[in-house]
PDB file of C-alpha atoms in Angstrom:
ATOM      1  CA  MET W   1     139.798  28.514 140.639  1.00  0.00           C
ATOM      2  CA  PRO W   2     136.536  27.307 142.205  1.00  0.00           C
ATOM      3  CA  PRO W   3     136.691  24.109 144.289  1.00  0.00           C
ATOM      4  CA  ILE W   4     135.726  20.893 142.581  1.00  0.00           C
ATOM      5  CA  SER W   5     132.377  19.569 143.692  1.00  0.00           C
ATOM      6  CA  PRO W   6     132.340  16.011 145.050  1.00  0.00           C
ATOM      7  CA  MET W   7     129.256  15.181 142.995  1.00  0.00           C
ATOM      8  CA  PRO W   8     131.189  14.292 139.774  1.00  0.00           C
ATOM      9  CA  PHE W   9     133.202  11.808 141.825  1.00  0.00           C
ATOM     10  CA  ALA W  10     129.999  10.203 143.052  1.00  0.00           C
ATOM     11  CA  ALA W  11     128.615   9.986 139.518  1.00  0.00           C
ATOM     12  CA  LEU W  12     131.906   8.518 138.272  1.00  0.00           C
ATOM     13  CA  ALA W  13     131.969   5.970 141.090  1.00  0.00           C
ATOM     14  CA  ALA W  14     128.371   4.930 140.433  1.00  0.00           C
ATOM     15  CA  THR W  15     129.083   4.531 136.720  1.00  0.00           C
ATOM     16  CA  ALA W  16     132.223   2.507 137.414  1.00  0.00           C
ATOM     17  CA  LEU W  17     130.368   0.229 139.838  1.00  0.00           C
ATOM     18  CA  LEU W  18     127.596  -0.373 137.339  1.00  0.00           C
ATOM     19  CA  ALA W  19     130.083  -1.161 134.573  1.00  0.00           C
ATOM     20  CA  ALA W  20     132.030  -3.494 136.865  1.00  0.00           C
ATOM     21  CA  PHE W  21     128.857  -5.302 137.899  1.00  0.00           C
ATOM     22  CA  VAL W  22     127.890  -5.868 134.266  1.00  0.00           C
ATOM     23  CA  LEU W  23     131.378  -7.133 133.362  1.00  0.00           C
ATOM     24  CA  VAL W  24     131.567  -9.479 136.345  1.00  0.00           C
ATOM     25  CA  SER W  25     128.116 -10.837 135.539  1.00  0.00           C
ATOM     26  CA  LEU W  26     129.213 -11.606 131.973  1.00  0.00           C
ATOM     27  CA  ARG W  27     132.743 -12.770 132.776  1.00  0.00           C
ATOM     28  CA  PRO W  28     132.905 -13.928 136.435  1.00  0.00           C
ATOM     29  CA  HIS W  29     136.228 -15.732 135.899  1.00  0.00           C
ATOM     30  CA  TRP W  30     137.944 -12.359 135.305  1.00  0.00           C
ATOM     31  CA  VAL W  31     137.805 -11.694 139.063  1.00  0.00           C
ATOM     32  CA  VAL W  32     140.197 -14.610 139.672  1.00  0.00           C
ATOM     33  CA  GLN W  33     142.133 -14.202 136.447  1.00  0.00           C
ATOM     34  CA  TYR W  34     142.983 -10.514 136.952  1.00  0.00           C
ATOM     35  CA  PRO W  35     143.223  -9.945 140.729  1.00  0.00           C
ATOM     36  CA  ALA W  36     145.474  -6.879 140.436  1.00  0.00           C
ATOM     37  CA  VAL W  37     142.968  -5.113 138.186  1.00  0.00           C
ATOM     38  CA  VAL W  38     140.095  -5.976 140.538  1.00  0.00           C
ATOM     39  CA  LEU W  39     141.980  -4.696 143.586  1.00  0.00           C
ATOM     40  CA  ALA W  40     142.987  -1.522 141.711  1.00  0.00           C
ATOM     41  CA  ALA W  41     139.366  -0.900 140.732  1.00  0.00           C
ATOM     42  CA  ILE W  42     138.220  -1.401 144.348  1.00  0.00           C
ATOM     43  CA  ALA W  43     140.939   0.997 145.538  1.00  0.00           C
ATOM     44  CA  LEU W  44     139.929   3.585 142.913  1.00  0.00           C
ATOM     45  CA  VAL W  45     136.248   3.491 143.828  1.00  0.00           C
ATOM     46  CA  SER W  46     137.118   3.583 147.538  1.00  0.00           C
ATOM     47  CA  ALA W  47     139.362   6.619 146.995  1.00  0.00           C
ATOM     48  CA  ALA W  48     136.534   8.363 145.100  1.00  0.00           C
ATOM     49  CA  SER W  49     134.168   7.495 147.953  1.00  0.00           C
ATOM     50  CA  ILE W  50     136.556   8.980 150.514  1.00  0.00           C
ATOM     51  CA  ALA W  51     136.847  12.130 148.376  1.00  0.00           C
ATOM     52  CA  VAL W  52     133.071  12.450 148.498  1.00  0.00           C
ATOM     53  CA  LEU W  53     132.808  11.927 152.258  1.00  0.00           C
ATOM     54  CA  VAL W  54     135.848  13.842 153.529  1.00  0.00           C
ATOM     55  CA  ARG W  55     135.912  17.662 153.654  1.00  0.00           C
ATOM     56  CA  ILE W  56     139.336  19.315 153.570  1.00  0.00           C
ATOM     57  CA  ASP W  57     138.475  22.907 154.535  1.00  0.00           C
ATOM     58  CA  PRO W  58     137.397  22.850 157.276  1.00  0.00           C
ATOM     59  CA  PRO W  59     138.571  19.296 157.938  1.00  0.00           C
ATOM     60  CA  GLY W  60     135.865  16.797 158.741  1.00  0.00           C
ATOM     61  CA  LEU W  61     133.175  14.612 157.226  1.00  0.00           C
ATOM     62  CA  ARG W  62     130.468  15.806 154.885  1.00  0.00           C
ATOM     63  CA  LEU W  63     128.301  13.032 156.269  1.00  0.00           C
ATOM     64  CA  SER W  64     126.100  14.349 159.074  1.00  0.00           C
ATOM     65  CA  ILE W  65     122.942  13.496 160.983  1.00  0.00           C
ATOM     66  CA  ASP W  66     119.863  15.604 160.310  1.00  0.00           C
ATOM     67  CA  PRO W  67     118.200  16.115 163.711  1.00  0.00           C
ATOM     68  CA  SER W  68     115.079  17.830 162.365  1.00  0.00           C
ATOM     69  CA  SER W  69     111.706  16.108 162.412  1.00  0.00           C
ATOM     70  CA  GLU W  70     110.299  17.710 159.267  1.00  0.00           C
ATOM     71  CA  PRO W  71     111.826  15.162 156.829  1.00  0.00           C
ATOM     72  CA  LEU W  72     110.045  12.404 158.778  1.00  0.00           C
ATOM     73  CA  LEU W  73     106.612  13.861 158.002  1.00  0.00           C
ATOM     74  CA  PRO W  74     104.793  12.400 154.969  1.00  0.00           C
ATOM     75  CA  ALA W  75     105.061  14.513 151.836  1.00  0.00           C
ATOM     76  CA  GLY W  76     101.779  16.159 150.905  1.00  0.00           C
ATOM     77  CA  ASP W  77     100.265  15.498 154.333  1.00  0.00           C
ATOM     78  CA  PRO W  78      97.407  18.010 154.908  1.00  0.00           C
ATOM     79  CA  ALA W  79      98.450  18.185 158.570  1.00  0.00           C
ATOM     80  CA  ARG W  80     101.469  20.237 157.442  1.00  0.00           C
ATOM     81  CA  ASP W  81      99.165  23.083 156.365  1.00  0.00           C
ATOM     82  CA  VAL W  82      97.267  22.886 159.661  1.00  0.00           C
ATOM     83  CA  TYR W  83     100.566  23.035 161.568  1.00  0.00           C
ATOM     84  CA  GLN W  84     101.817  26.046 159.579  1.00  0.00           C
ATOM     85  CA  ALA W  85      98.483  27.835 160.107  1.00  0.00           C
ATOM     86  CA  ALA W  86      98.741  27.214 163.871  1.00  0.00           C
ATOM     87  CA  ILE W  87     102.242  28.722 163.883  1.00  0.00           C
ATOM     88  CA  ARG W  88     101.025  31.807 162.021  1.00  0.00           C
ATOM     89  CA  ASP W  89      98.086  32.265 164.400  1.00  0.00           C
ATOM     90  CA  PHE W  90      99.641  31.392 167.748  1.00  0.00           C
ATOM     91  CA  GLY W  91     103.392  31.714 167.257  1.00  0.00           C
ATOM     92  CA  ASP W  92     106.298  29.325 166.827  1.00  0.00           C
ATOM     93  CA  ASP W  93     106.410  26.236 169.043  1.00  0.00           C
ATOM     94  CA  GLU W  94     110.215  26.169 169.129  1.00  0.00           C
ATOM     95  CA  VAL W  95     110.267  27.299 172.768  1.00  0.00           C
ATOM     96  CA  PHE W  96     112.931  26.312 175.281  1.00  0.00           C
ATOM     97  CA  VAL W  97     111.206  26.026 178.661  1.00  0.00           C
ATOM     98  CA  ILE W  98     113.006  26.235 182.010  1.00  0.00           C
ATOM     99  CA  ALA W  99     111.207  25.699 185.318  1.00  0.00           C
ATOM    100  CA  MET W 100     112.868  26.975 188.502  1.00  0.00           C
ATOM    101  CA  GLU W 101     111.510  25.101 191.507  1.00  0.00           C
ATOM    102  CA  THR W 102     112.079  26.509 194.991  1.00  0.00           C
ATOM    103  CA  GLN W 103     110.306  26.926 198.312  1.00  0.00           C
ATOM    104  CA  ASP W 104     108.954  30.352 197.407  1.00  0.00           C
ATOM    105  CA  VAL W 105     109.409  32.287 194.187  1.00  0.00           C
ATOM    106  CA  PHE W 106     108.321  35.564 195.779  1.00  0.00           C
ATOM    107  CA  THR W 107     111.447  36.263 197.796  1.00  0.00           C
ATOM    108  CA  ALA W 108     114.186  38.747 196.969  1.00  0.00           C
ATOM    109  CA  GLU W 109     116.688  35.909 196.586  1.00  0.00           C
ATOM    110  CA  SER W 110     114.524  33.857 194.201  1.00  0.00           C
ATOM    111  CA  LEU W 111     113.505  36.833 192.076  1.00  0.00           C
ATOM    112  CA  GLY W 112     117.130  37.975 191.929  1.00  0.00           C
ATOM    113  CA  ARG W 113     118.208  34.529 190.779  1.00  0.00           C
ATOM    114  CA  LEU W 114     115.438  34.553 188.171  1.00  0.00           C
ATOM    115  CA  ARG W 115     116.581  37.926 186.841  1.00  0.00           C
ATOM    116  CA  ARG W 116     120.245  36.891 186.674  1.00  0.00           C
ATOM    117  CA  ILE W 117     119.354  33.772 184.714  1.00  0.00           C
ATOM    118  CA  SER W 118     117.037  35.675 182.387  1.00  0.00           C
ATOM    119  CA  ASP W 119     119.632  38.383 181.664  1.00  0.00           C
ATOM    120  CA  ALA W 120     122.416  35.844 181.100  1.00  0.00           C
ATOM    121  CA  ILE W 121     120.346  33.808 178.649  1.00  0.00           C
ATOM    122  CA  GLU W 122     119.187  36.906 176.756  1.00  0.00           C
ATOM    123  CA  ARG W 123     122.824  37.853 176.160  1.00  0.00           C
ATOM    124  CA  LEU W 124     123.516  34.574 174.350  1.00  0.00           C
ATOM    125  CA  PRO W 125     123.841  34.947 170.567  1.00  0.00           C
ATOM    126  CA  GLY W 126     120.788  33.540 168.827  1.00  0.00           C
ATOM    127  CA  VAL W 127     118.377  34.193 171.705  1.00  0.00           C
ATOM    128  CA  ARG W 128     115.525  36.488 170.721  1.00  0.00           C
ATOM    129  CA  HIS W 129     113.573  36.833 173.952  1.00  0.00           C
ATOM    130  CA  VAL W 130     113.200  35.384 177.450  1.00  0.00           C
ATOM    131  CA  GLN W 131     109.766  35.555 179.053  1.00  0.00           C
ATOM    132  CA  SER W 132     109.739  35.260 182.829  1.00  0.00           C
ATOM    133  CA  LEU W 133     108.097  36.727 185.888  1.00  0.00           C
ATOM    134  CA  VAL W 134     110.779  39.450 186.088  1.00  0.00           C
ATOM    135  CA  GLY W 135     110.289  40.465 182.463  1.00  0.00           C
ATOM    136  CA  VAL W 136     106.564  40.308 181.756  1.00  0.00           C
ATOM    137  CA  THR W 137     104.357  43.356 181.225  1.00  0.00           C
ATOM    138  CA  SER W 138     101.640  44.323 183.683  1.00  0.00           C
ATOM    139  CA  PHE W 139      98.249  45.629 182.547  1.00  0.00           C
ATOM    140  CA  GLN W 140      96.256  47.342 185.328  1.00  0.00           C
ATOM    141  CA  TRP W 141      93.002  49.234 185.119  1.00  0.00           C
ATOM    142  CA  ASN W 142      93.182  52.606 186.850  1.00  0.00           C
ATOM    143  CA  ALA W 143      89.593  53.358 187.782  1.00  0.00           C
ATOM    144  CA  ALA W 144      90.329  56.899 188.920  1.00  0.00           C
ATOM    145  CA  ALA W 145      92.057  57.892 185.692  1.00  0.00           C
ATOM    146  CA  GLU W 146      89.940  55.515 183.572  1.00  0.00           C
ATOM    147  CA  TRP W 147      92.829  54.091 181.649  1.00  0.00           C
ATOM    148  CA  ILE W 148      94.968  50.981 181.507  1.00  0.00           C
ATOM    149  CA  GLU W 149      98.420  51.317 183.015  1.00  0.00           C
ATOM    150  CA  VAL W 150     101.076  49.368 181.126  1.00  0.00           C
ATOM    151  CA  HIS W 151     104.420  48.862 182.848  1.00  0.00           C
ATOM    152  CA  PRO W 152     106.811  46.038 183.821  1.00  0.00           C
ATOM    153  CA  PHE W 153     105.360  43.729 186.439  1.00  0.00           C
ATOM    154  CA  ILE W 154     108.632  43.888 188.409  1.00  0.00           C
ATOM    155  CA  GLU W 155     110.975  46.817 187.804  1.00  0.00           C
ATOM    156  CA  ASP W 156     113.256  46.706 190.841  1.00  0.00           C
ATOM    157  CA  ILE W 157     113.292  43.585 192.977  1.00  0.00           C
ATOM    158  CA  PRO W 158     111.910  44.572 196.383  1.00  0.00           C
ATOM    159  CA  ASN W 159     113.050  43.484 199.821  1.00  0.00           C
ATOM    160  CA  ASP W 160     109.943  44.624 201.676  1.00  0.00           C
ATOM    161  CA  PRO W 161     107.853  41.547 202.670  1.00  0.00           C
ATOM    162  CA  ARG W 162     104.643  43.518 202.148  1.00  0.00           C
ATOM    163  CA  VAL W 163     105.591  44.429 198.574  1.00  0.00           C
ATOM    164  CA  LEU W 164     106.594  40.822 197.881  1.00  0.00           C
ATOM    165  CA  ALA W 165     103.278  39.603 199.303  1.00  0.00           C
ATOM    166  CA  GLU W 166     101.422  42.009 197.015  1.00  0.00           C
ATOM    167  CA  LEU W 167     103.403  40.745 194.011  1.00  0.00           C
ATOM    168  CA  ARG W 168     102.438  37.201 194.966  1.00  0.00           C
ATOM    169  CA  ARG W 169      98.772  38.143 195.225  1.00  0.00           C
ATOM    170  CA  ARG W 170      98.738  39.905 191.874  1.00  0.00           C
ATOM    171  CA  ALA W 171     100.689  37.170 190.051  1.00  0.00           C
ATOM    172  CA  LEU W 172      98.645  34.264 191.402  1.00  0.00           C
ATOM    173  CA  SER W 173      95.371  36.051 190.625  1.00  0.00           C
ATOM    174  CA  ASP W 174      96.313  37.020 187.056  1.00  0.00           C
ATOM    175  CA  PRO W 175      95.281  34.359 184.476  1.00  0.00           C
ATOM    176  CA  LEU W 176      97.952  35.639 182.076  1.00  0.00           C
ATOM    177  CA  TYR W 177     100.747  34.768 184.504  1.00  0.00           C
ATOM    178  CA  LEU W 178      99.274  31.740 186.245  1.00  0.00           C
ATOM    179  CA  ARG W 179     100.715  28.472 184.879  1.00  0.00           C
ATOM    180  CA  THR W 180     102.525  30.483 182.205  1.00  0.00           C
ATOM    181  CA  VAL W 181     105.378  32.086 184.149  1.00  0.00           C
ATOM    182  CA  VAL W 182     104.456  31.009 187.698  1.00  0.00           C
ATOM    183  CA  SER W 183     102.815  27.941 189.234  1.00  0.00           C
ATOM    184  CA  SER W 184      99.568  28.134 191.138  1.00  0.00           C
ATOM    185  CA  ASP W 185     101.306  27.467 194.483  1.00  0.00           C
ATOM    186  CA  GLY W 186     104.057  30.051 193.904  1.00  0.00           C
ATOM    187  CA  ARG W 187     106.843  27.481 194.222  1.00  0.00           C
ATOM    188  CA  ALA W 188     107.916  27.337 190.554  1.00  0.00           C
ATOM    189  CA  ALA W 189     108.675  30.001 187.969  1.00  0.00           C
ATOM    190  CA  ALA W 190     109.145  29.495 184.253  1.00  0.00           C
ATOM    191  CA  LEU W 191     111.537  31.015 181.753  1.00  0.00           C
ATOM    192  CA  ASN W 192     110.269  30.626 178.187  1.00  0.00           C
ATOM    193  CA  VAL W 193     113.181  31.151 175.808  1.00  0.00           C
ATOM    194  CA  SER W 194     112.586  31.862 172.123  1.00  0.00           C
ATOM    195  CA  PHE W 195     115.346  31.943 169.524  1.00  0.00           C
ATOM    196  CA  ARG W 196     115.874  33.672 166.232  1.00  0.00           C
ATOM    197  CA  LYS W 197     114.870  31.704 163.168  1.00  0.00           C
ATOM    198  CA  MET W 198     117.441  28.989 162.626  1.00  0.00           C
ATOM    199  CA  THR W 199     117.560  25.401 161.485  1.00  0.00           C
ATOM    200  CA  ASP W 200     117.950  22.522 163.927  1.00  0.00           C
ATOM    201  CA  ARG W 201     121.488  21.990 162.662  1.00  0.00           C
ATOM    202  CA  GLU W 202     122.381  25.646 163.325  1.00  0.00           C
ATOM    203  CA  PHE W 203     120.853  25.467 166.798  1.00  0.00           C
ATOM    204  CA  ILE W 204     122.882  22.380 167.716  1.00  0.00           C
ATOM    205  CA  ALA W 205     126.078  23.830 166.221  1.00  0.00           C
ATOM    206  CA  ALA W 206     125.612  27.012 168.302  1.00  0.00           C
ATOM    207  CA  GLY W 207     125.725  24.938 171.492  1.00  0.00           C
ATOM    208  CA  LEU W 208     122.901  26.953 173.063  1.00  0.00           C
ATOM    209  CA  ASP W 209     121.571  23.990 175.037  1.00  0.00           C
ATOM    210  CA  ALA W 210     124.941  23.417 176.720  1.00  0.00           C
ATOM    211  CA  ARG W 211     125.470  27.132 177.397  1.00  0.00           C
ATOM    212  CA  ILE W 212     122.058  27.463 179.019  1.00  0.00           C
ATOM    213  CA  ASP W 213     122.857  24.391 181.105  1.00  0.00           C
ATOM    214  CA  GLU W 214     126.057  26.107 182.305  1.00  0.00           C
ATOM    215  CA  ILE W 215     124.068  29.183 183.348  1.00  0.00           C
ATOM    216  CA  LEU W 216     121.596  27.050 185.277  1.00  0.00           C
ATOM    217  CA  GLY W 217     124.427  25.087 186.877  1.00  0.00           C
ATOM    218  CA  ALA W 218     126.019  28.299 188.171  1.00  0.00           C
ATOM    219  CA  GLU W 219     122.714  29.262 189.834  1.00  0.00           C
ATOM    220  CA  SER W 220     121.898  25.833 191.262  1.00  0.00           C
ATOM    221  CA  GLY W 221     121.818  25.293 194.989  1.00  0.00           C
ATOM    222  CA  PRO W 222     120.380  23.114 197.738  1.00  0.00           C
ATOM    223  CA  ASP W 223     117.189  25.192 197.809  1.00  0.00           C
ATOM    224  CA  VAL W 224     116.507  25.358 194.077  1.00  0.00           C
ATOM    225  CA  ARG W 225     116.111  22.862 191.226  1.00  0.00           C
ATOM    226  CA  PHE W 226     115.828  23.414 187.489  1.00  0.00           C
ATOM    227  CA  HIS W 227     113.828  21.387 184.971  1.00  0.00           C
ATOM    228  CA  VAL W 228     114.260  21.862 181.220  1.00  0.00           C
ATOM    229  CA  ALA W 229     111.847  20.935 178.415  1.00  0.00           C
ATOM    230  CA  GLY W 230     110.805  22.105 174.955  1.00  0.00           C
ATOM    231  CA  ARG W 231     111.404  20.955 171.388  1.00  0.00           C
ATOM    232  CA  PRO W 232     114.882  22.532 170.968  1.00  0.00           C
ATOM    233  CA  HIS W 233     116.104  20.836 174.162  1.00  0.00           C
ATOM    234  CA  VAL W 234     114.607  17.464 173.214  1.00  0.00           C
ATOM    235  CA  LYS W 235     116.039  17.547 169.690  1.00  0.00           C
ATOM    236  CA  THR W 236     119.494  18.423 170.993  1.00  0.00           C
ATOM    237  CA  HIS W 237     119.455  15.469 173.392  1.00  0.00           C
ATOM    238  CA  VAL W 238     118.108  13.125 170.712  1.00  0.00           C
ATOM    239  CA  TYR W 239     120.971  14.190 168.432  1.00  0.00           C
ATOM    240  CA  ARG W 240     123.566  13.615 171.141  1.00  0.00           C
ATOM    241  CA  THR W 241     122.040  10.252 172.027  1.00  0.00           C
ATOM    242  CA  MET W 242     122.125   9.147 168.390  1.00  0.00           C
ATOM    243  CA  LEU W 243     125.794  10.105 168.068  1.00  0.00           C
ATOM    244  CA  ALA W 244     126.670   8.323 171.304  1.00  0.00           C
ATOM    245  CA  ASP W 245     124.835   5.195 170.155  1.00  0.00           C
ATOM    246  CA  LEU W 246     126.597   5.217 166.792  1.00  0.00           C
ATOM    247  CA  ARG W 247     130.014   5.670 168.406  1.00  0.00           C
ATOM    248  CA  LEU W 248     129.310   2.668 170.621  1.00  0.00           C
ATOM    249  CA  LEU W 249     127.270   0.340 168.413  1.00  0.00           C
ATOM    250  CA  ILE W 250     129.334   0.507 165.203  1.00  0.00           C
ATOM    251  CA  PRO W 251     132.670  -0.501 166.823  1.00  0.00           C
ATOM    252  CA  LEU W 252     130.804  -3.047 168.954  1.00  0.00           C
ATOM    253  CA  ALA W 253     129.186  -4.567 165.857  1.00  0.00           C
ATOM    254  CA  VAL W 254     132.561  -4.817 164.125  1.00  0.00           C
ATOM    255  CA  ALA W 255     134.112  -6.421 167.230  1.00  0.00           C
ATOM    256  CA  VAL W 256     131.289  -8.982 167.516  1.00  0.00           C
ATOM    257  CA  MET W 257     131.580  -9.743 163.808  1.00  0.00           C
ATOM    258  CA  ALA W 258     135.345 -10.251 164.154  1.00  0.00           C
ATOM    259  CA  LEU W 259     134.823 -12.549 167.147  1.00  0.00           C
ATOM    260  CA  VAL W 260     132.255 -14.693 165.304  1.00  0.00           C
ATOM    261  CA  LEU W 261     134.432 -14.877 162.179  1.00  0.00           C
ATOM    262  CA  GLY W 262     137.473 -15.780 164.247  1.00  0.00           C
ATOM    263  CA  LEU W 263     135.618 -18.610 165.971  1.00  0.00           C
ATOM    264  CA  ALA W 264     134.152 -19.827 162.676  1.00  0.00           C
ATOM    265  CA  SER W 265     137.253 -19.636 160.473  1.00  0.00           C
ATOM    266  CA  GLY W 266     140.122 -19.904 162.948  1.00  0.00           C
ATOM    267  CA  SER W 267     142.371 -17.711 160.776  1.00  0.00           C
ATOM    268  CA  LEU W 268     143.278 -14.025 160.474  1.00  0.00           C
ATOM    269  CA  ARG W 269     142.434 -14.026 156.769  1.00  0.00           C
ATOM    270  CA  GLY W 270     138.994 -15.397 157.537  1.00  0.00           C
ATOM    271  CA  VAL W 271     138.416 -12.374 159.783  1.00  0.00           C
ATOM    272  CA  LEU W 272     139.989  -9.566 157.755  1.00  0.00           C
ATOM    273  CA  LEU W 273     138.547 -10.382 154.321  1.00  0.00           C
ATOM    274  CA  PRO W 274     134.829 -10.453 155.320  1.00  0.00           C
ATOM    275  CA  ILE W 275     135.163  -7.412 157.575  1.00  0.00           C
ATOM    276  CA  GLY W 276     137.072  -5.555 154.876  1.00  0.00           C
ATOM    277  CA  GLY W 277     134.329  -6.373 152.383  1.00  0.00           C
ATOM    278  CA  VAL W 278     131.647  -5.098 154.766  1.00  0.00           C
ATOM    279  CA  LEU W 279     133.530  -1.876 155.534  1.00  0.00           C
ATOM    280  CA  VAL W 280     134.173  -1.159 151.849  1.00  0.00           C
ATOM    281  CA  ALA W 281     130.503  -1.772 151.085  1.00  0.00           C
ATOM    282  CA  VAL W 282     129.469   0.605 153.867  1.00  0.00           C
ATOM    283  CA  LEU W 283     131.921   3.218 152.594  1.00  0.00           C
ATOM    284  CA  TRP W 284     130.558   2.985 149.048  1.00  0.00           C
ATOM    285  CA  THR W 285     126.968   3.064 150.277  1.00  0.00           C
ATOM    286  CA  PHE W 286     127.381   6.267 152.302  1.00  0.00           C
ATOM    287  CA  ALA W 287     129.370   7.902 149.498  1.00  0.00           C
TER     288      ALA W 287
END
C-alpha cells in the first residue's frame, strides 16, 4: 500500500480552519459556550499539522531551509538568460577555491603537500575535478620538431633545486597559470575544485565542505595557511549560520516573551496561554 501523502491533511486542516473562522465570526459566543469542542478542534488541527511536518521514515522534519539563491531571483528577469549563456560559454561558476599560502610553493615539500591535498579531494564522492599546479597540462612549442608538446606540467615532484627553479620560471611566465593556479610571487597556489551537477541541498547533505576542511586541517602547519572561498563554500556557511541563528533566536524569543508576560500578568496562566497560542499559530502556519 503506497504511503499517504501529507497534502490531504493540509487541505483538510485549511478547510477546517476556514469553516471554524466563519462559524466563530457568526457565533462568537460558541467559543465560551462549548470549550471542549473548541479545544478538541484545536487539538485535531494541531495533530494534522504535526502529521504534515513530521516525517516517520526516515524520522525528522519535512520542513527544511532552501540554501539556494535561485529562488531569490525575480521571475522572468532577463539577467537569468544572460547568466545561463555565460555558464554555457565559460563554464559553471560553482567552483570551490582553496589557496595554499606558504613561503615558497616551488619546493619539494610544498608541491608534495599540494599533490596530497589534490589527490585526497579528488577521491571524495561528488568531486569531478581538482585543478592545481600539480595537475595542470603543459603546452610547449618544440621548434626543432615544429610541434606542440602536450604533457603534465609536473609528473614527478623533483628534489633538484635547478629543476624546481625551472618550474618556477615556467609557471610564473605562463599567463595560463599565473593568478589561476599560482600567485605572481610564487608564495600561494590554488586548488580549484569542481563538483558533479548537484543541487545546493545535495551538496550540503554530502558534507563536502566539512570533509575538505578535514583534509586541509591534516596538512596545516606553522609554515602553511589555507584560505577557502567560492560559492559552494559560502552557501554552506550561510546555511549553517542560519540554522545556528534559528536555534538560538527562537528559544530566546520565547524566553523573552515568557519573561514579559510573567512581569505583566504575574501568573502562570498569563504566561502559558499567550505562549501556547503563539506556538500553535506558528505550527499551523508552517504546516
